[in-house]
Short mmCIF file of C-alpha atoms and ligand atoms in Angstrom, two decimals:
data_model
loop_
_atom_site.label_atom_id
_atom_site.label_comp_id
_atom_site.label_asym_id
_atom_site.label_seq_id
_atom_site.Cartn_x
_atom_site.Cartn_y
_atom_site.Cartn_z
CA MET W 2 45.09 223.42 -50.83
CA LYS W 3 46.81 220.37 -49.63
CA ILE W 4 45.67 216.78 -50.27
CA LYS W 5 45.62 214.93 -47.50
CA ALA W 6 45.50 211.10 -47.09
CA ILE W 7 42.06 209.48 -46.89
CA ASN W 8 40.49 208.78 -43.52
CA GLY W 9 41.48 205.68 -42.19
CA PHE W 10 44.34 205.22 -44.71
CA LYS W 11 47.50 205.58 -42.86
CA ASP W 12 51.29 206.57 -43.67
CA ILE W 13 53.60 204.25 -41.92
CA LEU W 14 56.72 207.04 -41.65
CA PRO W 15 60.19 206.35 -41.42
CA GLU W 16 60.09 206.29 -37.44
CA ASP W 17 58.03 203.50 -37.39
CA ILE W 18 59.86 201.32 -39.56
CA ALA W 19 61.78 199.78 -37.17
CA ILE W 20 58.91 198.51 -35.06
CA TRP W 21 57.29 197.29 -38.38
CA ARG W 22 60.84 195.20 -39.43
CA THR W 23 60.86 194.34 -35.84
CA ILE W 24 57.50 192.67 -35.96
CA GLU W 25 58.06 191.25 -39.46
CA THR W 26 62.01 189.93 -38.96
CA VAL W 27 60.50 188.10 -35.52
CA CYS W 28 57.14 186.67 -37.35
CA ARG W 29 59.10 185.86 -40.50
CA ASP W 30 61.70 183.85 -38.45
CA ILE W 31 59.33 182.00 -36.42
CA PHE W 32 57.54 181.05 -39.86
CA ALA W 33 60.56 179.68 -40.87
CA ARG W 34 61.41 178.03 -37.75
CA HIS W 35 57.89 176.39 -38.13
CA ALA W 36 58.37 174.83 -42.00
CA PHE W 37 55.89 177.57 -43.38
CA ARG W 38 55.97 179.31 -46.88
CA GLU W 39 55.37 182.49 -48.04
CA ILE W 40 52.71 183.19 -50.73
CA ARG W 41 52.29 187.00 -51.82
CA LEU W 42 48.63 187.23 -53.23
CA PRO W 43 46.80 190.04 -55.03
CA ILE W 44 45.01 192.79 -53.65
CA LEU W 45 41.51 192.74 -55.55
CA GLU W 46 39.75 189.84 -56.20
CA LYS W 47 36.40 188.89 -58.05
CA THR W 48 33.59 190.01 -54.91
CA GLU W 49 32.19 186.73 -55.08
CA LEU W 50 34.85 185.63 -53.75
CA PHE W 51 34.74 187.19 -50.36
CA ALA W 52 30.63 187.01 -50.45
CA ARG W 53 30.80 183.13 -50.67
CA SER W 54 33.77 182.20 -48.32
CA ILE W 55 33.15 185.10 -45.50
CA GLY W 56 29.31 185.14 -45.81
CA GLU W 57 26.50 187.21 -47.02
CA ALA W 58 25.19 188.05 -43.56
CA THR W 59 28.52 189.61 -41.67
CA ASP W 60 29.60 192.76 -41.03
CA ILE W 61 32.56 192.34 -43.37
CA VAL W 62 30.58 191.55 -46.53
CA GLU W 63 27.49 193.62 -45.61
CA LYS W 64 29.03 196.92 -44.60
CA GLU W 65 32.68 196.37 -44.87
CA MET W 66 34.00 195.88 -48.34
CA TYR W 67 35.60 198.15 -50.76
CA THR W 68 34.03 197.17 -53.87
CA PHE W 69 34.13 198.79 -57.48
CA THR W 70 30.24 197.81 -58.17
CA ASP W 71 30.63 198.29 -61.82
CA LYS W 72 33.70 196.05 -62.16
CA LYS W 73 32.40 193.13 -59.72
CA ILE W 74 35.78 193.28 -57.66
CA THR W 75 36.57 194.12 -54.30
CA MET W 76 39.41 194.86 -52.05
CA ARG W 77 40.68 192.24 -50.00
CA PRO W 78 39.17 192.93 -46.22
CA GLU W 79 41.25 189.26 -45.22
CA ALA W 80 43.70 187.35 -46.43
CA THR W 81 42.35 183.93 -45.90
CA ALA W 82 39.83 183.62 -49.02
CA SER W 83 42.19 184.86 -51.40
CA LEU W 84 44.89 182.66 -50.22
CA LEU W 85 42.45 179.34 -50.66
CA ARG W 86 41.49 180.87 -54.36
CA SER W 87 45.22 180.77 -54.91
CA PHE W 88 45.68 177.63 -53.44
CA ILE W 89 42.69 175.48 -55.64
CA GLU W 90 43.33 177.38 -58.47
CA HIS W 91 47.23 176.29 -58.37
CA GLY W 92 46.35 172.93 -57.23
CA LEU W 93 48.78 173.07 -54.22
CA HIS W 94 47.94 170.57 -52.47
CA VAL W 95 49.15 168.01 -55.15
CA SER W 96 52.72 168.84 -54.24
CA ARG W 97 52.38 168.42 -50.88
CA PRO W 98 49.38 166.69 -48.27
CA ILE W 99 49.84 169.58 -45.64
CA GLN W 100 50.51 173.08 -47.18
CA LYS W 101 51.70 175.76 -44.11
CA LEU W 102 51.49 179.11 -46.16
CA PHE W 103 51.74 182.49 -44.85
CA THR W 104 51.24 186.15 -46.34
CA VAL W 105 51.75 189.47 -45.40
CA GLY W 106 49.96 192.71 -46.49
CA PRO W 107 47.21 195.50 -46.97
CA MET W 108 43.81 194.97 -45.98
CA PHE W 109 41.18 196.85 -46.67
CA ARG W 110 37.65 197.50 -44.28
CA HIS W 111 35.24 199.94 -44.48
CA GLU W 112 34.86 201.05 -40.54
CA ARG W 113 34.72 203.67 -38.24
CA PRO W 114 38.42 204.77 -38.01
CA GLN W 115 39.91 204.72 -33.92
CA LYS W 116 43.22 204.15 -32.73
CA GLY W 117 44.29 200.47 -33.47
CA ARG W 118 40.58 200.49 -36.44
CA LEU W 119 41.91 201.75 -39.84
CA ARG W 120 40.71 201.29 -43.18
CA GLN W 121 43.51 199.83 -44.69
CA PHE W 122 45.61 197.84 -42.29
CA HIS W 123 47.98 195.30 -42.37
CA GLN W 124 47.82 191.73 -41.39
CA ILE W 125 50.24 188.50 -40.54
CA ASP W 126 48.50 185.86 -41.84
CA ALA W 127 48.98 181.61 -41.14
CA GLU W 128 47.03 178.97 -42.77
CA VAL W 129 47.53 175.04 -42.08
CA ILE W 130 45.67 173.28 -45.40
CA GLY W 131 45.11 169.36 -45.20
CA GLY W 132 45.10 168.42 -41.87
CA SER W 133 42.26 168.03 -39.39
CA GLU W 134 44.25 166.64 -36.25
CA PRO W 135 43.84 169.43 -33.30
CA GLN W 136 47.75 168.98 -32.67
CA ILE W 137 47.37 171.26 -35.48
CA ASP W 138 45.50 173.97 -34.32
CA ALA W 139 47.20 173.52 -30.85
CA GLU W 140 50.69 174.37 -32.73
CA LEU W 141 49.24 177.32 -34.60
CA MET W 142 48.14 178.99 -31.22
CA ALA W 143 51.42 178.18 -29.74
CA MET W 144 53.23 179.86 -32.64
CA GLY W 145 51.14 182.60 -32.56
CA GLN W 146 51.85 182.84 -28.86
CA MET W 147 55.15 182.37 -29.58
CA MET W 148 55.18 185.54 -31.81
CA LEU W 149 53.91 187.51 -29.18
CA ASN W 150 56.32 186.48 -26.72
CA GLU W 151 59.23 187.02 -28.56
CA LEU W 152 57.89 190.54 -29.29
CA GLY W 153 57.98 191.19 -25.78
CA LEU W 154 53.72 191.73 -25.55
CA ASP W 155 51.47 190.11 -22.90
CA ALA W 156 48.38 188.68 -24.30
CA SER W 157 45.64 186.53 -23.24
CA LEU W 158 44.16 183.31 -25.64
CA GLU W 159 40.51 182.67 -25.24
CA ILE W 160 39.26 179.35 -27.71
CA ASN W 161 35.84 178.12 -28.09
CA SER W 162 34.62 175.78 -30.65
CA LEU W 163 31.58 176.66 -33.26
CA GLY W 164 30.83 172.83 -33.83
CA CYS W 165 30.42 171.84 -37.25
CA ARG W 166 27.79 171.19 -40.04
CA GLU W 167 25.69 168.23 -37.59
CA CYS W 168 25.90 169.51 -34.49
CA ARG W 169 25.80 173.51 -34.94
CA PRO W 170 22.14 173.58 -36.37
CA SER W 171 20.79 172.09 -32.99
CA PHE W 172 22.70 174.90 -30.84
CA ARG W 173 21.54 177.52 -33.33
CA SER W 174 17.85 176.21 -32.84
CA ALA W 175 18.59 176.65 -28.98
CA LEU W 176 19.73 179.83 -29.31
CA VAL W 177 17.27 180.94 -31.68
CA ALA W 178 14.40 180.25 -29.20
CA PHE W 179 16.36 181.69 -26.75
CA LEU W 180 16.96 185.09 -28.67
CA ASP W 181 12.81 184.60 -29.59
CA LYS W 182 11.86 185.21 -25.87
CA SER W 183 13.86 188.42 -25.43
CA GLN W 184 13.71 190.36 -28.78
CA ASP W 185 12.72 193.40 -27.38
CA LYS W 186 15.38 193.94 -25.40
CA LEU W 187 18.17 192.86 -28.05
CA CYS W 188 20.14 196.59 -29.73
CA ASP W 189 18.24 196.53 -33.26
CA ASN W 190 21.48 195.02 -34.77
CA CYS W 191 20.92 192.47 -32.94
CA LYS W 192 17.27 191.91 -33.83
CA ARG W 193 18.08 191.89 -37.21
CA ARG W 194 20.89 189.40 -36.46
CA SER W 195 18.75 186.86 -34.39
CA THR W 196 17.52 185.63 -37.95
CA THR W 197 20.15 186.44 -40.13
CA ASN W 198 22.63 185.56 -38.40
CA PRO W 199 21.74 184.32 -34.91
CA LEU W 200 25.46 183.45 -33.14
CA ARG W 201 26.77 186.79 -33.72
CA VAL W 202 24.48 188.06 -31.29
CA LEU W 203 26.61 186.12 -28.77
CA ASP W 204 29.62 188.71 -29.63
CA CYS W 205 27.81 191.93 -29.75
CA LYS W 206 29.69 194.60 -27.81
CA LYS W 207 26.54 196.47 -26.37
CA GLN W 208 26.24 196.05 -23.07
CA SER W 209 22.48 195.42 -22.74
CA CYS W 210 22.88 192.46 -25.25
CA ARG W 211 25.71 191.20 -23.12
CA ASP W 212 23.79 191.42 -20.06
CA LEU W 213 20.82 189.40 -21.88
CA VAL W 214 23.40 186.77 -23.38
CA ALA W 215 25.18 186.25 -20.20
CA ASP W 216 22.08 183.20 -19.95
CA ALA W 217 22.11 181.72 -23.13
CA PRO W 218 22.56 178.19 -23.86
CA SER W 219 26.76 177.31 -24.59
CA ILE W 220 27.47 175.90 -27.77
CA LEU W 221 29.55 173.92 -25.81
CA ASP W 222 26.70 171.73 -24.31
CA HIS W 223 25.55 171.30 -28.26
CA LEU W 224 28.88 169.67 -29.58
CA CYS W 225 28.76 166.22 -31.56
CA ASP W 226 30.98 163.84 -29.87
CA GLU W 227 33.61 164.20 -33.00
CA CYS W 228 34.11 167.89 -32.14
CA ASP W 229 33.95 167.83 -28.44
CA THR W 230 36.90 164.90 -28.67
CA HIS W 231 38.50 167.17 -30.94
CA PHE W 232 38.46 170.52 -29.02
CA LYS W 233 39.09 168.39 -25.89
CA GLN W 234 42.20 167.14 -27.67
CA VAL W 235 43.06 170.74 -28.54
CA GLN W 236 43.09 171.86 -24.59
CA HIS W 237 45.10 168.75 -24.06
CA TYR W 238 47.69 169.86 -26.74
CA LEU W 239 47.74 173.45 -25.40
CA ASP W 240 48.55 172.15 -22.19
CA LEU W 241 51.35 170.09 -23.16
CA PHE W 242 52.75 173.17 -25.21
CA SER W 243 52.41 175.14 -21.59
CA VAL W 244 50.26 177.73 -23.81
CA ARG W 245 47.93 179.26 -20.92
CA TYR W 246 44.19 180.03 -22.29
CA THR W 247 40.80 180.35 -21.31
CA LEU W 248 37.03 178.98 -22.57
CA ASN W 249 35.38 181.62 -23.99
CA HIS W 250 31.97 180.47 -25.31
CA PHE W 251 30.55 183.89 -26.20
CA MET W 252 33.28 183.74 -29.09
CA VAL W 253 31.63 183.25 -32.54
CA ARG W 254 34.04 185.57 -35.06
CA GLY W 255 32.73 187.42 -37.59
CA LEU W 256 33.41 185.08 -40.18
CA ASP W 257 31.00 182.56 -41.20
CA TYR W 258 33.30 180.26 -42.63
CA TYR W 259 34.81 178.89 -39.08
CA CYS W 260 34.28 175.18 -37.67
CA ARG W 261 35.33 173.49 -34.64
CA THR W 262 38.22 175.38 -32.93
CA THR W 263 38.03 179.53 -33.28
CA PHE W 264 40.61 181.41 -31.21
CA GLU W 265 41.89 185.05 -30.25
CA PHE W 266 44.92 186.81 -28.68
CA LEU W 267 43.57 189.66 -26.72
CA THR W 268 44.67 192.41 -24.96
CA GLY W 269 44.05 194.74 -22.41
CA ASP W 270 46.43 198.08 -23.50
CA LEU W 271 44.46 198.84 -26.76
CA GLY W 272 40.79 199.64 -25.28
CA ALA W 273 37.93 198.68 -27.49
CA GLN W 274 40.43 196.90 -30.01
CA ALA W 275 41.09 194.51 -27.99
CA ALA W 276 41.89 191.83 -30.49
CA ILE W 277 45.74 191.46 -31.62
CA GLY W 278 45.10 188.15 -33.56
CA ALA W 279 42.36 185.85 -33.96
CA GLY W 280 41.42 182.35 -36.28
CA GLY W 281 39.80 179.44 -36.17
CA ARG W 282 39.14 175.93 -38.45
CA TYR W 283 37.76 176.14 -41.47
CA ASP W 284 37.07 172.97 -42.56
CA GLY W 285 34.84 172.43 -45.93
CA LEU W 286 35.54 175.99 -47.09
CA ILE W 287 37.94 174.98 -49.63
CA GLU W 288 35.47 172.53 -51.43
CA GLN W 289 32.56 174.92 -50.72
CA LEU W 290 34.64 177.22 -53.08
CA GLY W 291 35.23 174.24 -55.53
CA GLY W 292 38.74 173.46 -54.17
CA PRO W 293 39.32 169.18 -53.08
CA PRO W 294 37.83 168.51 -49.47
CA LEU W 295 40.64 169.32 -47.61
CA PRO W 296 40.11 170.49 -43.95
CA ALA W 297 42.19 173.33 -43.30
CA VAL W 298 43.23 176.32 -39.98
CA GLY W 299 44.49 179.92 -40.11
CA PHE W 300 44.55 183.15 -37.97
CA ALA W 301 45.34 186.35 -38.94
CA MET W 302 47.48 188.76 -36.51
CA GLY W 303 47.04 192.64 -36.76
CA ILE W 304 49.95 194.96 -37.32
CA GLU W 305 48.94 198.00 -36.33
CA ARG W 306 47.88 196.94 -33.08
CA LEU W 307 50.97 194.91 -32.88
CA SER W 308 53.05 198.23 -33.39
CA LEU W 309 51.05 200.36 -31.07
CA LEU W 310 51.75 197.79 -28.19
CA LEU W 311 55.51 198.06 -29.18
CA GLN W 312 55.60 201.87 -29.05
CA ASN W 313 54.22 202.15 -25.51
CA LYS W 314 56.48 199.27 -24.61
CA ALA W 315 59.23 201.21 -22.50
CA ASP W 316 61.57 198.74 -23.47
CA GLY W 317 60.58 198.49 -27.39
CA VAL W 318 62.54 198.83 -30.53
CA THR W 319 65.79 200.57 -30.58
CA PRO W 320 66.23 202.18 -34.24
CA GLU W 321 68.95 201.31 -36.06
CA PRO W 322 71.43 203.82 -36.86
CA GLU W 323 71.13 205.14 -40.63
CA SER W 324 75.05 205.26 -40.64
CA ASP W 325 77.56 203.68 -39.24
CA ILE W 326 80.03 206.65 -40.91
CA PHE W 327 79.61 209.57 -42.03
CA ILE W 328 81.79 212.09 -43.94
CA ALA W 329 81.94 215.37 -43.46
CA VAL W 330 83.53 217.35 -46.24
CA LEU W 331 84.77 220.71 -46.07
CA GLY W 332 85.73 222.57 -49.96
CA GLU W 333 85.49 220.97 -53.39
CA ARG W 334 88.60 218.57 -53.27
CA ALA W 335 87.36 217.21 -50.09
CA GLU W 336 84.11 216.48 -51.39
CA GLN W 337 85.85 214.58 -54.48
CA THR W 338 87.64 212.45 -51.91
CA GLY W 339 84.49 212.16 -49.56
CA SER W 340 82.00 211.17 -52.28
CA LYS W 341 84.24 208.47 -53.81
CA LEU W 342 85.13 207.35 -50.36
CA ALA W 343 81.23 207.16 -49.16
CA ASN W 344 80.33 205.27 -52.61
CA ALA W 345 83.46 203.01 -52.33
CA LEU W 346 82.62 202.08 -48.67
CA ARG W 347 78.39 201.38 -49.26
CA ALA W 348 79.76 198.98 -52.24
CA LYS W 349 81.46 197.20 -49.29
CA GLY W 350 78.50 196.97 -47.16
CA GLY W 351 79.16 200.19 -44.78
CA ARG W 352 76.33 202.23 -44.31
CA CYS W 353 77.55 205.66 -45.39
CA GLY W 354 75.99 209.13 -45.07
CA ILE W 355 77.54 212.56 -46.76
CA ASP W 356 76.38 215.51 -47.22
CA TYR W 357 76.56 217.82 -50.86
CA SER W 358 75.41 221.04 -50.15
CA GLY W 359 78.45 222.71 -48.68
CA ARG W 360 77.22 223.27 -45.31
CA SER W 361 79.43 224.06 -42.19
CA LEU W 362 81.49 222.03 -40.42
CA LYS W 363 78.83 222.56 -37.45
CA ALA W 364 75.47 221.95 -39.51
CA GLN W 365 77.47 218.74 -41.21
CA MET W 366 78.13 216.94 -37.70
CA LYS W 367 74.09 218.21 -36.92
CA ILE W 368 73.31 215.59 -39.82
CA ALA W 369 75.74 212.98 -38.61
CA ASN W 370 74.18 213.00 -35.18
CA ARG W 371 70.36 213.10 -36.70
CA ASN W 372 71.81 210.18 -38.86
CA ARG W 373 72.87 208.61 -35.36
CA ALA W 374 76.27 207.72 -37.02
CA ARG W 375 78.67 206.46 -34.81
CA LEU W 376 81.51 207.91 -36.94
CA VAL W 377 82.27 211.11 -38.23
CA LEU W 378 85.37 211.31 -41.16
CA ILE W 379 86.39 215.04 -41.22
CA ILE W 380 87.99 215.88 -44.40
CA GLY W 381 89.22 219.24 -44.79
CA GLU W 382 91.28 220.93 -47.66
CA GLN W 383 94.30 221.48 -45.49
CA GLU W 384 94.42 217.90 -43.57
CA LEU W 385 93.87 216.53 -47.31
CA ASP W 386 97.43 218.13 -48.25
CA LYS W 387 99.19 216.19 -45.79
CA GLY W 388 97.14 212.86 -47.10
CA GLU W 389 95.33 212.84 -43.58
CA ALA W 390 91.49 213.29 -42.15
CA ILE W 391 90.05 213.33 -38.76
CA LEU W 392 88.11 210.64 -37.42
CA ARG W 393 85.71 211.13 -34.56
CA ASP W 394 84.25 208.93 -32.38
CA MET W 395 80.92 210.46 -31.41
CA GLN W 396 80.05 208.52 -28.62
CA THR W 397 82.97 208.93 -26.75
CA GLN W 398 84.06 212.49 -28.75
CA GLU W 399 87.53 211.74 -28.79
CA GLN W 400 89.01 212.50 -32.21
CA SER W 401 91.91 210.75 -33.95
CA SER W 402 94.03 211.47 -36.93
CA PHE W 403 93.13 209.08 -40.01
CA THR W 404 95.83 208.13 -43.01
CA LEU W 405 94.30 208.42 -46.28
CA LYS W 406 96.02 205.93 -48.49
CA SER W 407 96.24 206.55 -52.26
CA ASN W 408 93.99 202.96 -52.83
CA ILE W 409 90.87 203.51 -51.81
CA ALA W 410 89.73 200.07 -51.12
CA GLU W 411 92.49 200.35 -47.85
CA ASN W 412 91.11 202.99 -46.45
CA CYS W 413 87.75 201.49 -46.74
CA THR W 414 88.69 198.09 -44.90
CA GLU W 415 90.49 199.92 -42.47
CA LEU W 416 87.13 202.25 -41.59
CA LEU W 417 85.15 199.46 -41.38
CA LYS W 418 87.53 197.91 -39.31
CA ILE W 419 87.28 200.98 -37.07
CA SER W 420 83.45 201.25 -37.30
CA ALA W 421 83.13 197.46 -36.44
CA ASN W 422 85.28 197.90 -33.12
CA VAL W 423 83.00 200.83 -32.37
CA LEU W 424 80.13 198.89 -32.77
CA THR W 425 80.64 195.91 -30.31
CA THR W 426 82.44 198.53 -27.99
CA THR W 427 79.23 200.44 -28.08
CA GLU W 428 77.12 197.42 -27.75
CA LEU W 429 79.34 196.12 -24.79
P1 ATP C 4 37.58 193.71 -34.61
O1 ATP C 4 36.64 192.43 -33.48
O2 ATP C 4 38.81 194.14 -33.61
O3 ATP C 4 36.90 194.40 -35.41
P2 ATP C 4 38.36 191.13 -36.21
O4 ATP C 4 37.58 189.99 -35.57
O5 ATP C 4 37.21 192.06 -37.11
O6 ATP C 4 38.68 192.18 -34.99
P3 ATP C 4 39.86 189.28 -37.98
O7 ATP C 4 38.70 189.63 -39.32
O8 ATP C 4 40.05 188.20 -37.35
O9 ATP C 4 39.30 190.67 -37.03
O10 ATP C 4 41.14 189.71 -38.10
C1 ATP C 4 42.38 189.30 -37.21
C2 ATP C 4 43.11 190.85 -37.00
O11 ATP C 4 43.55 191.82 -37.86
C3 ATP C 4 42.51 191.69 -35.47
O12 ATP C 4 42.58 190.45 -34.72
C4 ATP C 4 43.02 192.92 -35.96
O13 ATP C 4 44.31 192.62 -34.95
C5 ATP C 4 43.10 193.39 -37.37
N1 ATP C 4 42.36 194.03 -37.33
C6 ATP C 4 40.84 193.63 -37.89
N2 ATP C 4 40.45 194.62 -38.52
C7 ATP C 4 41.29 196.08 -38.28
C8 ATP C 4 40.93 197.40 -38.64
N3 ATP C 4 40.31 197.85 -39.09
N4 ATP C 4 42.09 198.12 -38.34
C9 ATP C 4 43.00 197.45 -37.75
N5 ATP C 4 43.83 195.96 -37.29
C10 ATP C 4 42.26 195.38 -37.87
MG1 MG C 5 36.00 194.04 -37.29
#
């Protein structure tokens, strides 16, 4: 019996890698331009960390976590909690007043797998710790937008403010009063949530609940002066940075730790999995986790969803050739020369392929083609006697004779020069 991967856990095959690398390269480059530094975090953390930060009455903590109950440890469902745990543990605030950090890696949530929704998925996560200025929120959204733009993806940005400890309770009571009147019309999930976590009813996906909450009070009418000013400033800076957005007062996000600004990047091209990236401000959380009272804001993008969008694009990502030069060898002596040359070429930075199974020239050319090699150096016994080989340009099909010098370094230099020329002419 064949053993298959676990449902919701997916292999990222060599064919997928070009897209994954493009996403990571573009994002890493943009992080560098914004002075973010990378941090790498463990996949397992104490369960308590997630319960305390994400919130007990959230979908993630209630039903989506992979927990080893006997050991009280959990596979991280998101990155913010782990990043903050590390930030606090190592006192990172001491070295710089504002820490801009990013991390990339797998997250685990026990959800129903479907297109763009997996049980192991990957996030690119960015956090700015130590500043409460609205400029920081706007800059972070502008950075997310820059990533999507540079990947050539269309997305809309929706923003909201969830208020703070001062003003949210009054909104919560107004909402609870509103929901109380229509309990019978809510779905079962929302009936329960209307007492445990009433804000979550606002972003229920069920149409009947959506229709009902259309008339619910808006958080934006309940913001205290400080939160209202902060949110207006965020919008002002988004305008200043030419980032387009719409207000969505139904967006509450599935994690309890958010306050003030929340935002989502959305696409119309992935069905129900519309969110490509999301985040918000979480002033107070670091203190709640036992750290200093520092404000912070962050967001995470889902790499699988970005990758699906790039796959669907006609002018998406072209995979890099696996080798610049393929060495086809015919006979044992040719194989000796060819293999030595291949390894010397690689040491000098050339991408080089070779096949040792003694296949026919035709079969070796097929392999070269699959490798998308631009040049093939054919070494046969007869040519070898004359100190020659045949060089074939795979694009133009032209063949020329290549003189094999006894000095291997000279051969390498010459071949790499020809290969670089071929590459530039093909690119033009
Ligand atoms: P959704 O509403 O789609 O469940 P979410 O609000 O749970 O998303 P976040 O916790 O904000 O998502 O995570 C940020 C991003 O991570 C999402 O915008 C999405 O791109 C990605 N993501 C979240 N859960 C999954 C998943 N199960 N599979 C693939 N990507 C995911
Ligand atoms: Mg979710």
